[in-house]
Amino acid sequence: MEEITLEILKQAPFGYAYHKIILNESGIPVDYVFLDVNTAFEQMTGLKKENILGKKLTEILPGIKEDSFDWIGFYGYIALNGGKREFSQYSKELNRYYKITALSPKKYHFVTFFQDITAEMEKIKQLEEQQKIISKLTIELDTIFNSTHDAIFLVKVENGEFRYIRNNKAHQELTGFSLDMIKDKTPVEVAGKELGKILESDYKRCLETGAAITYEETLKMPAGEKVWLTSLTPVFVNGSIKYIVGSRKDITLQKKAEKEKEELLNRYQAMFNEHTAIMLIIEPFTGKILDANPAACSFYGYTKEELLKMHIQDINMLPKEEVEKKRLMALQKKQKYFVFPHRLKSGEIRLVDVYSAPINFGDKKVLFSIIFDVTEREELKRKLNEEKELLSITLRSIGDGVVATDSMGRIILMNKVAQEISGWNENEVAGLPFGEIFCLINEETGEKVESPIEKVLKSGKIIGLANHTALVTKDNRKISIADSAAPITDEKGNIFGVIMVFRDVSKEREWQEKILYLSNHDTLTGLYSRRYMEEKLKSFEQRKTSFAIIMADVNGLKLANDVFGHEEGDDLLKKAAEAIKESCRKEDVIARWGGDEFLILLPETNLKAAQEITEKIKDKCKEKSTKNLQLSMALGCSIKKSPEEKLEKVIKEAEEMMYRQKLNDSKSYRKSIINTLLATLFAKSTETKEHAERLQNCCINIGRDMGLSPKEIDELSLLAVLHDIGKVGIPEEILKKPSALSEPEWEEMKKHPEVGCRIAQNTPELVQIAEYILCHHERWDGKGYPKGLKGEEIPLLCRILAVVDAYDAMISDRPYRKALTREEAIAEIKKNAGTQFDPNIVEIFLKVLKKCTAGS
């Protein structure tokens, strides 16, 4: 019997499979094995018997555990617990729908019977999709049906009778008939006999024509009497009309508006024809004049017939393209007001205001223009603009800052200067209150100053700005300003604004302060000037208080100027000023009294204190020195002993004491100056003390041999030492240059005799040799310098020195050459006898030299 059953299962048209469940150690199903399948199973699943028998499900279908349905768990439960289950399920691995019956013939085993229901499931899905689409369309149609603003109703036609099927929300609200009131009822049953018959007659007319009809009707319904625009559309089914779709639009307000429009048009026509204003109707694209009122005919001088044959560009004097552009702007409502030049028939040109607006004229848009003759107004405006422009140009051209406000204190104008001073741009501040933009403060206190604009508006008077007023600029700078604000009035004296004119006085103040400083101070030393000191002395004299005066004089200033130049002299004066300032008290007043003189005023000071300050100044002088000279000052002081004592007397006493000290110190100072100059000369040049001493000895020997007087020998000795003293004024780089001098450098070097002469002339002990120093580089042949003297025109002492100096120079090393031998030097001296040197002096020099050599 089992064999027959198995054979039947193998031949059965449904799928059959026999399985054994596989459990894990915990007794939970984890897989199953295929034991048997029939041919139908192979066809339904695509799995071949020879490939699956004896194999696990997960081996055959590896992705089965990823399926949303737990096949192993479901079948495991049946294999372990028995029973029978029927279900339909989609297999993702096989991509098919199956109806399955599962049962367990014995424990751990189960049998499955399959029916492939994929096709049926696809049809079901299609039906479901169609149902969704139908439902969606039904909802959308119902939404559209009830959302439209028109009143829509549906009438069923059957056996010549009309019955309402439904109506939309708009129909219900506008007519007052709900769906329940009209459904399955005839027009007579719904609206009564009189109205119902009227409705039925319209429906019959639609049936008779077999086409949509539209008409106006006035019906009184529960929602009130309304004027309707009704449309009836027949719906054919199998060639005959089965339904009528009705649509009603409430045009009650529209009809009312049309009536009002007609009345308005009549009124407009009356106004158009009877108004005194000039009126034209113009076609916007071509410019053709479509209508003109009598006032237009009168103004332009044309008859109406003539105007209706013309275009507006025949009248308007602007270019055709410009006129067309303006018309289109008016049509698009971008601009409605224009000023045009219009030409009359007479040829006269008048300026007119044109107000144009688009209106409906019949079935199209046209421009309705109202025109006013404004020739006189425009001419007046032109003149006013010229005056305004002239005023604006004047205000903007003024060198001062100009700000104008209206009667509310709001800014209406700022010229360029005002913008530059304040930092504000005119466009930024236009229309803003003056006080919000222009912050005025007192320079000394920093407190805000009341706005001059507000003062003028209150008082109506011209207001001048207080001294020390500053404007706080946009970038928070403070600028000193000065000037005034004044009211702007009309002919009747009414104030309609304020104008403020101001200027930046910062530079003026700076110059004033600078001028005041310069007038009260010495520019070189920074001390007070003589003028300031004189005023100060007068004020002290008037106080009748005691004070001391110190007079100071800088020693050697003329020498510094003559030898080293005025720059060195100026430096000496600056050092003197420093020494005085560092020695005086805070309350003392110091002034440069003259070229090399200083005056010091010491308030409430006795003689002892004044003398202490003079000693301090002397000590400070020792610390101060210029590049070439040590600072020295002669000082004298005096005390105002009683209130009656005259100022001039006190100053004279101080001056006398100063000159007395200067006289006492002059000899030692001049000696110090000479020693300083010689030390400077030896330091900055190739000249040496030894060279000077050799010259001195040799010259004295020649002088004695020549029988010169003691005075001449003394002067020759002094000349030998100091003849090159002028080289202190020559730059060191020239004096020590290791190569030949350039032409400019040589010219500079040739100045040293003149410098040396000036030094000697300023030193009483050296005055007698000043001329010798000047001529010590003259030549016997007249080719020397600086005078170009010749022969015996050259002082004798200078001729002697020239030979001795040349010889000693030749036997000494120089930066630019090595020393010559005595023989070479003597040969050179002999060679130049009669040209460079006095030949008689050369002869005497050689004798003396020979004696000196023999003696050594």
PDB file of C-alpha atoms in Angstrom, residues 760-854:
ATOM      1  CA  ALA A 760      95.664 134.610  14.341  1.00  0.00           C
ATOM      2  CA  GLN A 761      93.683 137.811  13.769  1.00  0.00           C
ATOM      3  CA  ASN A 762      91.227 136.711  16.539  1.00  0.00           C
ATOM      4  CA  THR A 763      94.061 136.053  18.980  1.00  0.00           C
ATOM      5  CA  PRO A 764      95.855 139.244  20.167  1.00  0.00           C
ATOM      6  CA  GLU A 765      99.100 137.313  20.837  1.00  0.00           C
ATOM      7  CA  LEU A 766      99.154 136.066  17.231  1.00  0.00           C
ATOM      8  CA  VAL A 767      98.010 139.167  15.357  1.00  0.00           C
ATOM      9  CA  GLN A 768     101.607 140.061  14.367  1.00  0.00           C
ATOM     10  CA  ILE A 769     102.070 136.732  12.462  1.00  0.00           C
ATOM     11  CA  ALA A 770      98.562 136.656  10.834  1.00  0.00           C
ATOM     12  CA  GLU A 771      99.884 138.033   7.534  1.00  0.00           C
ATOM     13  CA  TYR A 772     102.873 135.599   7.574  1.00  0.00           C
ATOM     14  CA  ILE A 773     100.513 132.620   8.084  1.00  0.00           C
ATOM     15  CA  LEU A 774      98.449 133.849   5.114  1.00  0.00           C
ATOM     16  CA  CYS A 775     101.534 134.033   2.810  1.00  0.00           C
ATOM     17  CA  HIS A 776     103.517 130.969   3.887  1.00  0.00           C
ATOM     18  CA  HIS A 777     102.598 129.080   0.648  1.00  0.00           C
ATOM     19  CA  GLU A 778     103.538 131.865  -1.798  1.00  0.00           C
ATOM     20  CA  ARG A 779     106.306 130.980  -4.373  1.00  0.00           C
ATOM     21  CA  TRP A 780     109.340 132.997  -5.555  1.00  0.00           C
ATOM     22  CA  ASP A 781     108.051 132.688  -9.170  1.00  0.00           C
ATOM     23  CA  GLY A 782     104.552 133.991  -8.258  1.00  0.00           C
ATOM     24  CA  LYS A 783     102.769 130.637  -8.735  1.00  0.00           C
ATOM     25  CA  GLY A 784     101.940 130.163  -5.062  1.00  0.00           C
ATOM     26  CA  TYR A 785      98.684 130.850  -3.162  1.00  0.00           C
ATOM     27  CA  PRO A 786      96.491 132.485  -1.978  1.00  0.00           C
ATOM     28  CA  LYS A 787      97.693 135.940  -3.263  1.00  0.00           C
ATOM     29  CA  GLY A 788     100.135 134.863  -6.007  1.00  0.00           C
ATOM     30  CA  LEU A 789     102.900 137.123  -4.596  1.00  0.00           C
ATOM     31  CA  LYS A 790     106.272 137.118  -6.377  1.00  0.00           C
ATOM     32  CA  GLY A 791     109.890 137.528  -5.318  1.00  0.00           C
ATOM     33  CA  GLU A 792     110.488 140.016  -2.526  1.00  0.00           C
ATOM     34  CA  GLU A 793     106.746 140.826  -2.407  1.00  0.00           C
ATOM     35  CA  ILE A 794     106.646 137.737  -0.219  1.00  0.00           C
ATOM     36  CA  PRO A 795     107.461 138.549   3.451  1.00  0.00           C
ATOM     37  CA  LEU A 796     111.029 137.464   4.353  1.00  0.00           C
ATOM     38  CA  LEU A 797     109.934 135.248   7.225  1.00  0.00           C
ATOM     39  CA  CYS A 798     107.616 133.367   4.838  1.00  0.00           C
ATOM     40  CA  ARG A 799     110.492 132.845   2.354  1.00  0.00           C
ATOM     41  CA  ILE A 800     112.682 131.392   5.121  1.00  0.00           C
ATOM     42  CA  LEU A 801     109.902 129.074   6.371  1.00  0.00           C
ATOM     43  CA  ALA A 802     109.124 127.853   2.817  1.00  0.00           C
ATOM     44  CA  VAL A 803     112.664 126.390   2.352  1.00  0.00           C
ATOM     45  CA  VAL A 804     112.896 124.843   5.847  1.00  0.00           C
ATOM     46  CA  ASP A 805     109.335 123.392   5.716  1.00  0.00           C
ATOM     47  CA  ALA A 806     109.879 121.866   2.242  1.00  0.00           C
ATOM     48  CA  TYR A 807     113.156 120.241   3.291  1.00  0.00           C
ATOM     49  CA  ASP A 808     111.763 118.753   6.525  1.00  0.00           C
ATOM     50  CA  ALA A 809     108.686 117.515   4.710  1.00  0.00           C
ATOM     51  CA  MET A 810     110.815 115.731   2.089  1.00  0.00           C
ATOM     52  CA  ILE A 811     112.931 113.865   4.651  1.00  0.00           C
ATOM     53  CA  SER A 812     109.765 112.747   6.557  1.00  0.00           C
ATOM     54  CA  ASP A 813     107.394 109.897   5.705  1.00  0.00           C
ATOM     55  CA  ARG A 814     104.041 110.952   4.236  1.00  0.00           C
ATOM     56  CA  PRO A 815     100.826 108.863   3.712  1.00  0.00           C
ATOM     57  CA  TYR A 816     101.344 109.013  -0.032  1.00  0.00           C
ATOM     58  CA  ARG A 817     105.202 108.485  -0.200  1.00  0.00           C
ATOM     59  CA  LYS A 818     108.293 107.380   1.694  1.00  0.00           C
ATOM     60  CA  ALA A 819     110.873 109.924   3.034  1.00  0.00           C
ATOM     61  CA  LEU A 820     113.746 111.102   0.759  1.00  0.00           C
ATOM     62  CA  THR A 821     117.363 110.928   1.801  1.00  0.00           C
ATOM     63  CA  ARG A 822     119.117 114.143   2.954  1.00  0.00           C
ATOM     64  CA  GLU A 823     121.060 114.213  -0.308  1.00  0.00           C
ATOM     65  CA  GLU A 824     117.906 113.756  -2.402  1.00  0.00           C
ATOM     66  CA  ALA A 825     116.103 116.489  -0.445  1.00  0.00           C
ATOM     67  CA  ILE A 826     119.040 118.941  -0.794  1.00  0.00           C
ATOM     68  CA  ALA A 827     119.183 118.245  -4.543  1.00  0.00           C
ATOM     69  CA  GLU A 828     115.444 118.995  -4.804  1.00  0.00           C
ATOM     70  CA  ILE A 829     115.880 122.274  -2.858  1.00  0.00           C
ATOM     71  CA  LYS A 830     118.713 123.368  -5.129  1.00  0.00           C
ATOM     72  CA  LYS A 831     116.704 122.406  -8.211  1.00  0.00           C
ATOM     73  CA  ASN A 832     113.781 124.665  -7.171  1.00  0.00           C
ATOM     74  CA  ALA A 833     115.923 127.642  -6.105  1.00  0.00           C
ATOM     75  CA  GLY A 834     114.803 130.655  -8.134  1.00  0.00           C
ATOM     76  CA  THR A 835     111.384 129.145  -8.936  1.00  0.00           C
ATOM     77  CA  GLN A 836     109.763 127.922  -5.734  1.00  0.00           C
ATOM     78  CA  PHE A 837     112.329 129.282  -3.297  1.00  0.00           C
ATOM     79  CA  ASP A 838     114.267 132.516  -2.779  1.00  0.00           C
ATOM     80  CA  PRO A 839     117.783 131.536  -4.084  1.00  0.00           C
ATOM     81  CA  ASN A 840     119.515 133.653  -1.400  1.00  0.00           C
ATOM     82  CA  ILE A 841     117.582 131.912   1.365  1.00  0.00           C
ATOM     83  CA  VAL A 842     118.429 128.525  -0.178  1.00  0.00           C
ATOM     84  CA  GLU A 843     122.139 129.403  -0.118  1.00  0.00           C
ATOM     85  CA  ILE A 844     121.973 130.479   3.562  1.00  0.00           C
ATOM     86  CA  PHE A 845     119.850 127.385   4.448  1.00  0.00           C
ATOM     87  CA  LEU A 846     122.440 125.036   2.905  1.00  0.00           C
ATOM     88  CA  LYS A 847     125.260 126.706   4.892  1.00  0.00           C
ATOM     89  CA  VAL A 848     123.308 126.444   8.128  1.00  0.00           C
ATOM     90  CA  LEU A 849     122.392 122.860   7.368  1.00  0.00           C
ATOM     91  CA  LYS A 850     126.024 122.018   6.720  1.00  0.00           C
ATOM     92  CA  LYS A 851     127.051 123.619  10.055  1.00  0.00           C
ATOM     93  CA  CYS A 852     124.302 121.729  11.881  1.00  0.00           C
ATOM     94  CA  THR A 853     125.386 118.457  10.280  1.00  0.00           C
ATOM     95  CA  ALA A 854     129.049 119.042  11.056  1.00  0.00           C
TER      96      ALA A 854
END
